[in-house]
Amino acid sequence: MNLKVIGFNGSPRKDGNTTDLIGYLFREIEKEGIQTELIQLSEKSIHGCKACYKCFENQNKQCAVKKDAANEYINKMIEAQGIVLASPSYFQDVTSEMKALIDRAGFVGLANGRMYKNKVGASLSCFRRTGGMHTIETMNHFFFANELIIAGRALSVARDKGEVEKDTEGIQTTQSLGQRIAWLMKKLYV
């Protein structure tokens, strides 16, 4: 079985600190022969949930709203054995892009019998002074509600582009998390 981790970068800034942190995580996962793919939420539009409940009615593993990238992202989650959510802390929580992904993909997951159940999940956050743990908790709610197995979380103190590189402890924690994700996925799927 080919194992895959899909990572979602919730930063509206493409290729910033959050991308750098994901890179440290992915390199450790890839060392174990597991494929990774990064989705930058800044590249395509995704909107919040409209609470139409059509996903509960249809139960077709898709959101009824087809005008944005939500279903593309949901399909990526379905195909992967591991899901990484990463967001900088904006006003002490996830970005609006990440919140839209959580709400849309999470609701569709619940509507379809917790279709991400027992996949491996992990969360990452970059923050300047505060909000990092709250940001992690918000992303972990997606994992808990849909009964994923949480491998852990990693944080980095960084604001300006490139500051992740100065956070040695954040990098080490992220690398360790990548190793744990790979180990756990192999235990579950190989």
PDB file of N, CA, C and O in Angstrom, residues 103-167:
ATOM      1  N   ASP A 103     -14.590  23.595   8.690  1.00  0.00           N
ATOM      2  CA  ASP A 103     -16.048  23.532   8.738  1.00  0.00           C
ATOM      3  C   ASP A 103     -16.625  22.702   7.596  1.00  0.00           C
ATOM      4  O   ASP A 103     -17.480  21.842   7.809  1.00  0.00           O
ATOM      5  N   ARG A 104     -16.153  22.934   6.395  1.00  0.00           N
ATOM      6  CA  ARG A 104     -16.710  22.246   5.232  1.00  0.00           C
ATOM      7  C   ARG A 104     -16.331  20.772   5.223  1.00  0.00           C
ATOM      8  O   ARG A 104     -17.183  19.884   5.120  1.00  0.00           O
ATOM      9  N   ALA A 105     -15.035  20.482   5.308  1.00  0.00           N
ATOM     10  CA  ALA A 105     -14.587  19.087   5.272  1.00  0.00           C
ATOM     11  C   ALA A 105     -15.060  18.337   6.511  1.00  0.00           C
ATOM     12  O   ALA A 105     -15.419  17.159   6.433  1.00  0.00           O
ATOM     13  N   GLY A 106     -15.053  19.011   7.641  1.00  0.00           N
ATOM     14  CA  GLY A 106     -15.483  18.374   8.888  1.00  0.00           C
ATOM     15  C   GLY A 106     -16.950  17.998   8.875  1.00  0.00           C
ATOM     16  O   GLY A 106     -17.332  16.895   9.282  1.00  0.00           O
ATOM     17  N   PHE A 107     -17.777  18.900   8.381  1.00  0.00           N
ATOM     18  CA  PHE A 107     -19.208  18.638   8.342  1.00  0.00           C
ATOM     19  C   PHE A 107     -19.529  17.499   7.381  1.00  0.00           C
ATOM     20  O   PHE A 107     -20.328  16.612   7.684  1.00  0.00           O
ATOM     21  N   VAL A 108     -18.888  17.499   6.208  1.00  0.00           N
ATOM     22  CA  VAL A 108     -19.087  16.414   5.244  1.00  0.00           C
ATOM     23  C   VAL A 108     -18.614  15.086   5.847  1.00  0.00           C
ATOM     24  O   VAL A 108     -19.248  14.047   5.657  1.00  0.00           O
ATOM     25  N   GLY A 109     -17.505  15.127   6.586  1.00  0.00           N
ATOM     26  CA  GLY A 109     -17.021  13.922   7.255  1.00  0.00           C
ATOM     27  C   GLY A 109     -18.037  13.361   8.239  1.00  0.00           C
ATOM     28  O   GLY A 109     -18.301  12.149   8.253  1.00  0.00           O
ATOM     29  N   LEU A 110     -18.617  14.235   9.042  1.00  0.00           N
ATOM     30  CA  LEU A 110     -19.643  13.794  10.001  1.00  0.00           C
ATOM     31  C   LEU A 110     -20.866  13.244   9.283  1.00  0.00           C
ATOM     32  O   LEU A 110     -21.432  12.228   9.696  1.00  0.00           O
ATOM     33  N   ALA A 111     -21.280  13.910   8.214  1.00  0.00           N
ATOM     34  CA  ALA A 111     -22.471  13.508   7.465  1.00  0.00           C
ATOM     35  C   ALA A 111     -22.323  12.133   6.817  1.00  0.00           C
ATOM     36  O   ALA A 111     -23.311  11.473   6.512  1.00  0.00           O
ATOM     37  N   ASN A 112     -21.082  11.719   6.628  1.00  0.00           N
ATOM     38  CA  ASN A 112     -20.809  10.444   5.965  1.00  0.00           C
ATOM     39  C   ASN A 112     -20.157   9.452   6.920  1.00  0.00           C
ATOM     40  O   ASN A 112     -19.215   8.745   6.562  1.00  0.00           O
ATOM     41  N   GLY A 113     -20.675   9.382   8.124  1.00  0.00           N
ATOM     42  CA  GLY A 113     -20.251   8.381   9.100  1.00  0.00           C
ATOM     43  C   GLY A 113     -18.814   8.549   9.591  1.00  0.00           C
ATOM     44  O   GLY A 113     -18.135   7.561   9.819  1.00  0.00           O
ATOM     45  N   ARG A 114     -18.393   9.799   9.730  1.00  0.00           N
ATOM     46  CA  ARG A 114     -17.014  10.087  10.163  1.00  0.00           C
ATOM     47  C   ARG A 114     -16.014   9.404   9.225  1.00  0.00           C
ATOM     48  O   ARG A 114     -15.211   8.582   9.624  1.00  0.00           O
ATOM     49  N   MET A 115     -16.086   9.785   7.969  1.00  0.00           N
ATOM     50  CA  MET A 115     -15.344   9.097   6.914  1.00  0.00           C
ATOM     51  C   MET A 115     -13.825   9.227   7.014  1.00  0.00           C
ATOM     52  O   MET A 115     -13.114   8.521   6.308  1.00  0.00           O
ATOM     53  N   TYR A 116     -13.313  10.094   7.879  1.00  0.00           N
ATOM     54  CA  TYR A 116     -11.856  10.185   8.075  1.00  0.00           C
ATOM     55  C   TYR A 116     -11.405   9.389   9.306  1.00  0.00           C
ATOM     56  O   TYR A 116     -10.248   9.444   9.690  1.00  0.00           O
ATOM     57  N   LYS A 117     -12.314   8.650   9.888  1.00  0.00           N
ATOM     58  CA  LYS A 117     -12.035   7.917  11.121  1.00  0.00           C
ATOM     59  C   LYS A 117     -10.788   7.040  10.981  1.00  0.00           C
ATOM     60  O   LYS A 117     -10.603   6.358   9.977  1.00  0.00           O
ATOM     61  N   ASN A 118      -9.955   7.100  12.011  1.00  0.00           N
ATOM     62  CA  ASN A 118      -8.724   6.308  12.148  1.00  0.00           C
ATOM     63  C   ASN A 118      -7.621   6.674  11.164  1.00  0.00           C
ATOM     64  O   ASN A 118      -6.625   5.966  11.069  1.00  0.00           O
ATOM     65  N   LYS A 119      -7.774   7.787  10.439  1.00  0.00           N
ATOM     66  CA  LYS A 119      -6.633   8.334   9.718  1.00  0.00           C
ATOM     67  C   LYS A 119      -5.750   9.036  10.749  1.00  0.00           C
ATOM     68  O   LYS A 119      -6.190   9.336  11.853  1.00  0.00           O
ATOM     69  N   VAL A 120      -4.500   9.289  10.399  1.00  0.00           N
ATOM     70  CA  VAL A 120      -3.572   9.962  11.314  1.00  0.00           C
ATOM     71  C   VAL A 120      -3.657  11.460  11.075  1.00  0.00           C
ATOM     72  O   VAL A 120      -3.608  11.923   9.932  1.00  0.00           O
ATOM     73  N   GLY A 121      -3.788  12.216  12.149  1.00  0.00           N
ATOM     74  CA  GLY A 121      -3.866  13.669  12.053  1.00  0.00           C
ATOM     75  C   GLY A 121      -2.791  14.351  12.878  1.00  0.00           C
ATOM     76  O   GLY A 121      -2.324  13.807  13.877  1.00  0.00           O
ATOM     77  N   ALA A 122      -2.387  15.533  12.441  1.00  0.00           N
ATOM     78  CA  ALA A 122      -1.429  16.346  13.191  1.00  0.00           C
ATOM     79  C   ALA A 122      -1.648  17.810  12.830  1.00  0.00           C
ATOM     80  O   ALA A 122      -2.101  18.130  11.730  1.00  0.00           O
ATOM     81  N   SER A 123      -1.315  18.690  13.763  1.00  0.00           N
ATOM     82  CA  SER A 123      -1.506  20.120  13.551  1.00  0.00           C
ATOM     83  C   SER A 123      -0.209  20.885  13.815  1.00  0.00           C
ATOM     84  O   SER A 123       0.580  20.511  14.684  1.00  0.00           O
ATOM     85  N   LEU A 124      -0.027  21.960  13.042  1.00  0.00           N
ATOM     86  CA  LEU A 124       1.136  22.835  13.165  1.00  0.00           C
ATOM     87  C   LEU A 124       0.674  24.276  13.225  1.00  0.00           C
ATOM     88  O   LEU A 124      -0.301  24.644  12.566  1.00  0.00           O
ATOM     89  N   SER A 125       1.405  25.105  13.981  1.00  0.00           N
ATOM     90  CA  SER A 125       1.082  26.527  14.017  1.00  0.00           C
ATOM     91  C   SER A 125       2.337  27.366  14.189  1.00  0.00           C
ATOM     92  O   SER A 125       3.244  27.002  14.936  1.00  0.00           O
ATOM     93  N   CYS A 126       2.361  28.471  13.489  1.00  0.00           N
ATOM     94  CA  CYS A 126       3.372  29.514  13.696  1.00  0.00           C
ATOM     95  C   CYS A 126       2.673  30.704  14.331  1.00  0.00           C
ATOM     96  O   CYS A 126       1.567  31.071  13.929  1.00  0.00           O
ATOM     97  N   PHE A 127       3.318  31.303  15.322  1.00  0.00           N
ATOM     98  CA  PHE A 127       2.709  32.444  15.988  1.00  0.00           C
ATOM     99  C   PHE A 127       3.810  33.362  16.503  1.00  0.00           C
ATOM    100  O   PHE A 127       4.958  32.967  16.627  1.00  0.00           O
ATOM    101  N   ARG A 128       3.436  34.592  16.834  1.00  0.00           N
ATOM    102  CA  ARG A 128       4.439  35.537  17.311  1.00  0.00           C
ATOM    103  C   ARG A 128       4.529  35.535  18.831  1.00  0.00           C
ATOM    104  O   ARG A 128       5.565  35.304  19.390  1.00  0.00           O
ATOM    105  N   ARG A 129       3.452  35.835  19.520  1.00  0.00           N
ATOM    106  CA  ARG A 129       3.491  35.897  20.980  1.00  0.00           C
ATOM    107  C   ARG A 129       2.433  35.009  21.641  1.00  0.00           C
ATOM    108  O   ARG A 129       2.696  34.310  22.573  1.00  0.00           O
ATOM    109  N   THR A 130       1.221  35.086  21.135  1.00  0.00           N
ATOM    110  CA  THR A 130       0.133  34.320  21.755  1.00  0.00           C
ATOM    111  C   THR A 130      -0.733  33.697  20.666  1.00  0.00           C
ATOM    112  O   THR A 130      -0.629  34.047  19.500  1.00  0.00           O
ATOM    113  N   GLY A 131      -1.587  32.789  21.078  1.00  0.00           N
ATOM    114  CA  GLY A 131      -2.566  32.207  20.171  1.00  0.00           C
ATOM    115  C   GLY A 131      -2.179  30.875  19.576  1.00  0.00           C
ATOM    116  O   GLY A 131      -3.010  30.219  18.961  1.00  0.00           O
ATOM    117  N   GLY A 132      -0.929  30.464  19.729  1.00  0.00           N
ATOM    118  CA  GLY A 132      -0.482  29.221  19.117  1.00  0.00           C
ATOM    119  C   GLY A 132      -1.258  28.007  19.597  1.00  0.00           C
ATOM    120  O   GLY A 132      -1.707  27.194  18.793  1.00  0.00           O
ATOM    121  N   MET A 133      -1.433  27.889  20.899  1.00  0.00           N
ATOM    122  CA  MET A 133      -2.136  26.712  21.432  1.00  0.00           C
ATOM    123  C   MET A 133      -3.618  26.734  21.082  1.00  0.00           C
ATOM    124  O   MET A 133      -4.199  25.692  20.773  1.00  0.00           O
ATOM    125  N   HIS A 134      -4.216  27.916  21.073  1.00  0.00           N
ATOM    126  CA  HIS A 134      -5.628  27.989  20.693  1.00  0.00           C
ATOM    127  C   HIS A 134      -5.802  27.605  19.223  1.00  0.00           C
ATOM    128  O   HIS A 134      -6.758  26.908  18.862  1.00  0.00           O
ATOM    129  N   THR A 135      -4.862  28.021  18.385  1.00  0.00           N
ATOM    130  CA  THR A 135      -4.890  27.665  16.968  1.00  0.00           C
ATOM    131  C   THR A 135      -4.799  26.150  16.806  1.00  0.00           C
ATOM    132  O   THR A 135      -5.565  25.546  16.048  1.00  0.00           O
ATOM    133  N   ILE A 136      -3.879  25.528  17.544  1.00  0.00           N
ATOM    134  CA  ILE A 136      -3.745  24.063  17.528  1.00  0.00           C
ATOM    135  C   ILE A 136      -5.045  23.405  17.974  1.00  0.00           C
ATOM    136  O   ILE A 136      -5.531  22.447  17.357  1.00  0.00           O
ATOM    137  N   GLU A 137      -5.626  23.907  19.055  1.00  0.00           N
ATOM    138  CA  GLU A 137      -6.869  23.315  19.575  1.00  0.00           C
ATOM    139  C   GLU A 137      -7.991  23.384  18.547  1.00  0.00           C
ATOM    140  O   GLU A 137      -8.744  22.423  18.386  1.00  0.00           O
ATOM    141  N   THR A 138      -8.103  24.499  17.840  1.00  0.00           N
ATOM    142  CA  THR A 138      -9.145  24.623  16.816  1.00  0.00           C
ATOM    143  C   THR A 138      -8.979  23.549  15.747  1.00  0.00           C
ATOM    144  O   THR A 138      -9.946  22.885  15.363  1.00  0.00           O
ATOM    145  N   MET A 139      -7.741  23.360  15.275  1.00  0.00           N
ATOM    146  CA  MET A 139      -7.520  22.332  14.249  1.00  0.00           C
ATOM    147  C   MET A 139      -7.747  20.938  14.821  1.00  0.00           C
ATOM    148  O   MET A 139      -8.284  20.064  14.137  1.00  0.00           O
ATOM    149  N   ASN A 140      -7.374  20.724  16.067  1.00  0.00           N
ATOM    150  CA  ASN A 140      -7.591  19.412  16.685  1.00  0.00           C
ATOM    151  C   ASN A 140      -9.073  19.079  16.844  1.00  0.00           C
ATOM    152  O   ASN A 140      -9.436  17.899  16.850  1.00  0.00           O
ATOM    153  N   HIS A 141      -9.929  20.085  16.944  1.00  0.00           N
ATOM    154  CA  HIS A 141     -11.374  19.809  17.014  1.00  0.00           C
ATOM    155  C   HIS A 141     -11.841  19.066  15.769  1.00  0.00           C
ATOM    156  O   HIS A 141     -12.706  18.199  15.842  1.00  0.00           O
ATOM    157  N   PHE A 142     -11.272  19.408  14.616  1.00  0.00           N
ATOM    158  CA  PHE A 142     -11.588  18.679  13.380  1.00  0.00           C
ATOM    159  C   PHE A 142     -11.241  17.204  13.554  1.00  0.00           C
ATOM    160  O   PHE A 142     -12.016  16.314  13.210  1.00  0.00           O
ATOM    161  N   PHE A 143     -10.039  16.933  14.086  1.00  0.00           N
ATOM    162  CA  PHE A 143      -9.593  15.551  14.270  1.00  0.00           C
ATOM    163  C   PHE A 143     -10.449  14.811  15.297  1.00  0.00           C
ATOM    164  O   PHE A 143     -10.842  13.667  15.065  1.00  0.00           O
ATOM    165  N   PHE A 144     -10.718  15.448  16.418  1.00  0.00           N
ATOM    166  CA  PHE A 144     -11.519  14.795  17.458  1.00  0.00           C
ATOM    167  C   PHE A 144     -12.935  14.500  16.966  1.00  0.00           C
ATOM    168  O   PHE A 144     -13.441  13.392  17.160  1.00  0.00           O
ATOM    169  N   ALA A 145     -13.588  15.463  16.336  1.00  0.00           N
ATOM    170  CA  ALA A 145     -14.972  15.286  15.890  1.00  0.00           C
ATOM    171  C   ALA A 145     -15.098  14.157  14.879  1.00  0.00           C
ATOM    172  O   ALA A 145     -16.096  13.438  14.871  1.00  0.00           O
ATOM    173  N   ASN A 146     -14.069  13.998  14.038  1.00  0.00           N
ATOM    174  CA  ASN A 146     -14.125  12.970  13.001  1.00  0.00           C
ATOM    175  C   ASN A 146     -13.356  11.707  13.373  1.00  0.00           C
ATOM    176  O   ASN A 146     -13.138  10.840  12.532  1.00  0.00           O
ATOM    177  N   GLU A 147     -12.931  11.601  14.623  1.00  0.00           N
ATOM    178  CA  GLU A 147     -12.302  10.406  15.195  1.00  0.00           C
ATOM    179  C   GLU A 147     -11.020   9.981  14.490  1.00  0.00           C
ATOM    180  O   GLU A 147     -10.778   8.794  14.271  1.00  0.00           O
ATOM    181  N   LEU A 148     -10.176  10.978  14.141  1.00  0.00           N
ATOM    182  CA  LEU A 148      -8.844  10.667  13.649  1.00  0.00           C
ATOM    183  C   LEU A 148      -7.940  10.358  14.830  1.00  0.00           C
ATOM    184  O   LEU A 148      -8.245  10.703  15.974  1.00  0.00           O
ATOM    185  N   ILE A 149      -6.823   9.728  14.570  1.00  0.00           N
ATOM    186  CA  ILE A 149      -5.824   9.451  15.594  1.00  0.00           C
ATOM    187  C   ILE A 149      -4.796  10.574  15.529  1.00  0.00           C
ATOM    188  O   ILE A 149      -4.117  10.734  14.519  1.00  0.00           O
ATOM    189  N   ILE A 150      -4.708  11.359  16.588  1.00  0.00           N
ATOM    190  CA  ILE A 150      -3.822  12.520  16.585  1.00  0.00           C
ATOM    191  C   ILE A 150      -2.418  12.100  16.993  1.00  0.00           C
ATOM    192  O   ILE A 150      -2.194  11.616  18.099  1.00  0.00           O
ATOM    193  N   ALA A 151      -1.473  12.301  16.071  1.00  0.00           N
ATOM    194  CA  ALA A 151      -0.074  11.964  16.332  1.00  0.00           C
ATOM    195  C   ALA A 151       0.586  13.022  17.209  1.00  0.00           C
ATOM    196  O   ALA A 151       1.557  12.730  17.901  1.00  0.00           O
ATOM    197  N   GLY A 152       0.088  14.234  17.182  1.00  0.00           N
ATOM    198  CA  GLY A 152       0.652  15.310  17.990  1.00  0.00           C
ATOM    199  C   GLY A 152       0.512  16.646  17.311  1.00  0.00           C
ATOM    200  O   GLY A 152      -0.254  16.814  16.364  1.00  0.00           O
ATOM    201  N   ARG A 153       1.322  17.601  17.803  1.00  0.00           N
ATOM    202  CA  ARG A 153       1.301  18.952  17.276  1.00  0.00           C
ATOM    203  C   ARG A 153       2.690  19.548  17.400  1.00  0.00           C
ATOM    204  O   ARG A 153       3.527  19.067  18.168  1.00  0.00           O
ATOM    205  N   ALA A 154       2.928  20.595  16.612  1.00  0.00           N
ATOM    206  CA  ALA A 154       4.196  21.316  16.699  1.00  0.00           C
ATOM    207  C   ALA A 154       3.930  22.796  16.485  1.00  0.00           C
ATOM    208  O   ALA A 154       3.022  23.167  15.740  1.00  0.00           O
ATOM    209  N   LEU A 155       4.729  23.617  17.163  1.00  0.00           N
ATOM    210  CA  LEU A 155       4.571  25.067  17.086  1.00  0.00           C
ATOM    211  C   LEU A 155       5.914  25.722  16.834  1.00  0.00           C
ATOM    212  O   LEU A 155       6.944  25.187  17.224  1.00  0.00           O
ATOM    213  N   SER A 156       5.877  26.885  16.217  1.00  0.00           N
ATOM    214  CA  SER A 156       7.086  27.677  16.014  1.00  0.00           C
ATOM    215  C   SER A 156       6.789  29.135  16.309  1.00  0.00           C
ATOM    216  O   SER A 156       5.750  29.655  15.906  1.00  0.00           O
ATOM    217  N   VAL A 157       7.708  29.769  17.001  1.00  0.00           N
ATOM    218  CA  VAL A 157       7.606  31.197  17.255  1.00  0.00           C
ATOM    219  C   VAL A 157       8.232  31.899  16.051  1.00  0.00           C
ATOM    220  O   VAL A 157       9.447  31.851  15.860  1.00  0.00           O
ATOM    221  N   ALA A 158       7.384  32.492  15.225  1.00  0.00           N
ATOM    222  CA  ALA A 158       7.858  33.136  14.000  1.00  0.00           C
ATOM    223  C   ALA A 158       6.785  34.090  13.491  1.00  0.00           C
ATOM    224  O   ALA A 158       5.609  33.753  13.499  1.00  0.00           O
ATOM    225  N   ARG A 159       7.218  35.245  13.050  1.00  0.00           N
ATOM    226  CA  ARG A 159       6.298  36.183  12.403  1.00  0.00           C
ATOM    227  C   ARG A 159       6.818  36.573  11.025  1.00  0.00           C
ATOM    228  O   ARG A 159       6.211  36.282  10.033  1.00  0.00           O
ATOM    229  N   ASP A 160       7.957  37.231  10.980  1.00  0.00           N
ATOM    230  CA  ASP A 160       8.519  37.672   9.710  1.00  0.00           C
ATOM    231  C   ASP A 160       9.077  36.478   8.941  1.00  0.00           C
ATOM    232  O   ASP A 160       9.614  35.540   9.538  1.00  0.00           O
ATOM    233  N   LYS A 161       8.972  36.527   7.599  1.00  0.00           N
ATOM    234  CA  LYS A 161       9.422  35.427   6.758  1.00  0.00           C
ATOM    235  C   LYS A 161      10.854  35.019   7.122  1.00  0.00           C
ATOM    236  O   LYS A 161      11.729  35.850   7.263  1.00  0.00           O
ATOM    237  N   GLY A 162      11.043  33.722   7.315  1.00  0.00           N
ATOM    238  CA  GLY A 162      12.356  33.185   7.636  1.00  0.00           C
ATOM    239  C   GLY A 162      12.630  32.995   9.115  1.00  0.00           C
ATOM    240  O   GLY A 162      13.617  32.365   9.481  1.00  0.00           O
ATOM    241  N   GLU A 163      11.768  33.501   9.977  1.00  0.00           N
ATOM    242  CA  GLU A 163      12.013  33.388  11.416  1.00  0.00           C
ATOM    243  C   GLU A 163      11.897  31.963  11.939  1.00  0.00           C
ATOM    244  O   GLU A 163      12.418  31.658  12.997  1.00  0.00           O
ATOM    245  N   VAL A 164      11.210  31.076  11.223  1.00  0.00           N
ATOM    246  CA  VAL A 164      11.146  29.672  11.629  1.00  0.00           C
ATOM    247  C   VAL A 164      12.562  29.112  11.771  1.00  0.00           C
ATOM    248  O   VAL A 164      12.850  28.342  12.681  1.00  0.00           O
ATOM    249  N   GLU A 165      13.443  29.519  10.868  1.00  0.00           N
ATOM    250  CA  GLU A 165      14.816  29.008  10.855  1.00  0.00           C
ATOM    251  C   GLU A 165      15.568  29.319  12.147  1.00  0.00           C
ATOM    252  O   GLU A 165      16.529  28.635  12.484  1.00  0.00           O
ATOM    253  N   LYS A 166      15.144  30.319  12.884  1.00  0.00           N
ATOM    254  CA  LYS A 166      15.793  30.707  14.142  1.00  0.00           C
ATOM    255  C   LYS A 166      15.246  29.924  15.342  1.00  0.00           C
ATOM    256  O   LYS A 166      15.829  29.959  16.413  1.00  0.00           O
ATOM    257  N   ASP A 167      14.125  29.246  15.158  1.00  0.00           N
ATOM    258  CA  ASP A 167      13.467  28.530  16.256  1.00  0.00           C
ATOM    259  C   ASP A 167      13.913  27.064  16.268  1.00  0.00           C
ATOM    260  O   ASP A 167      13.211  26.170  15.783  1.00  0.00           O
TER     261      ASP A 167
END
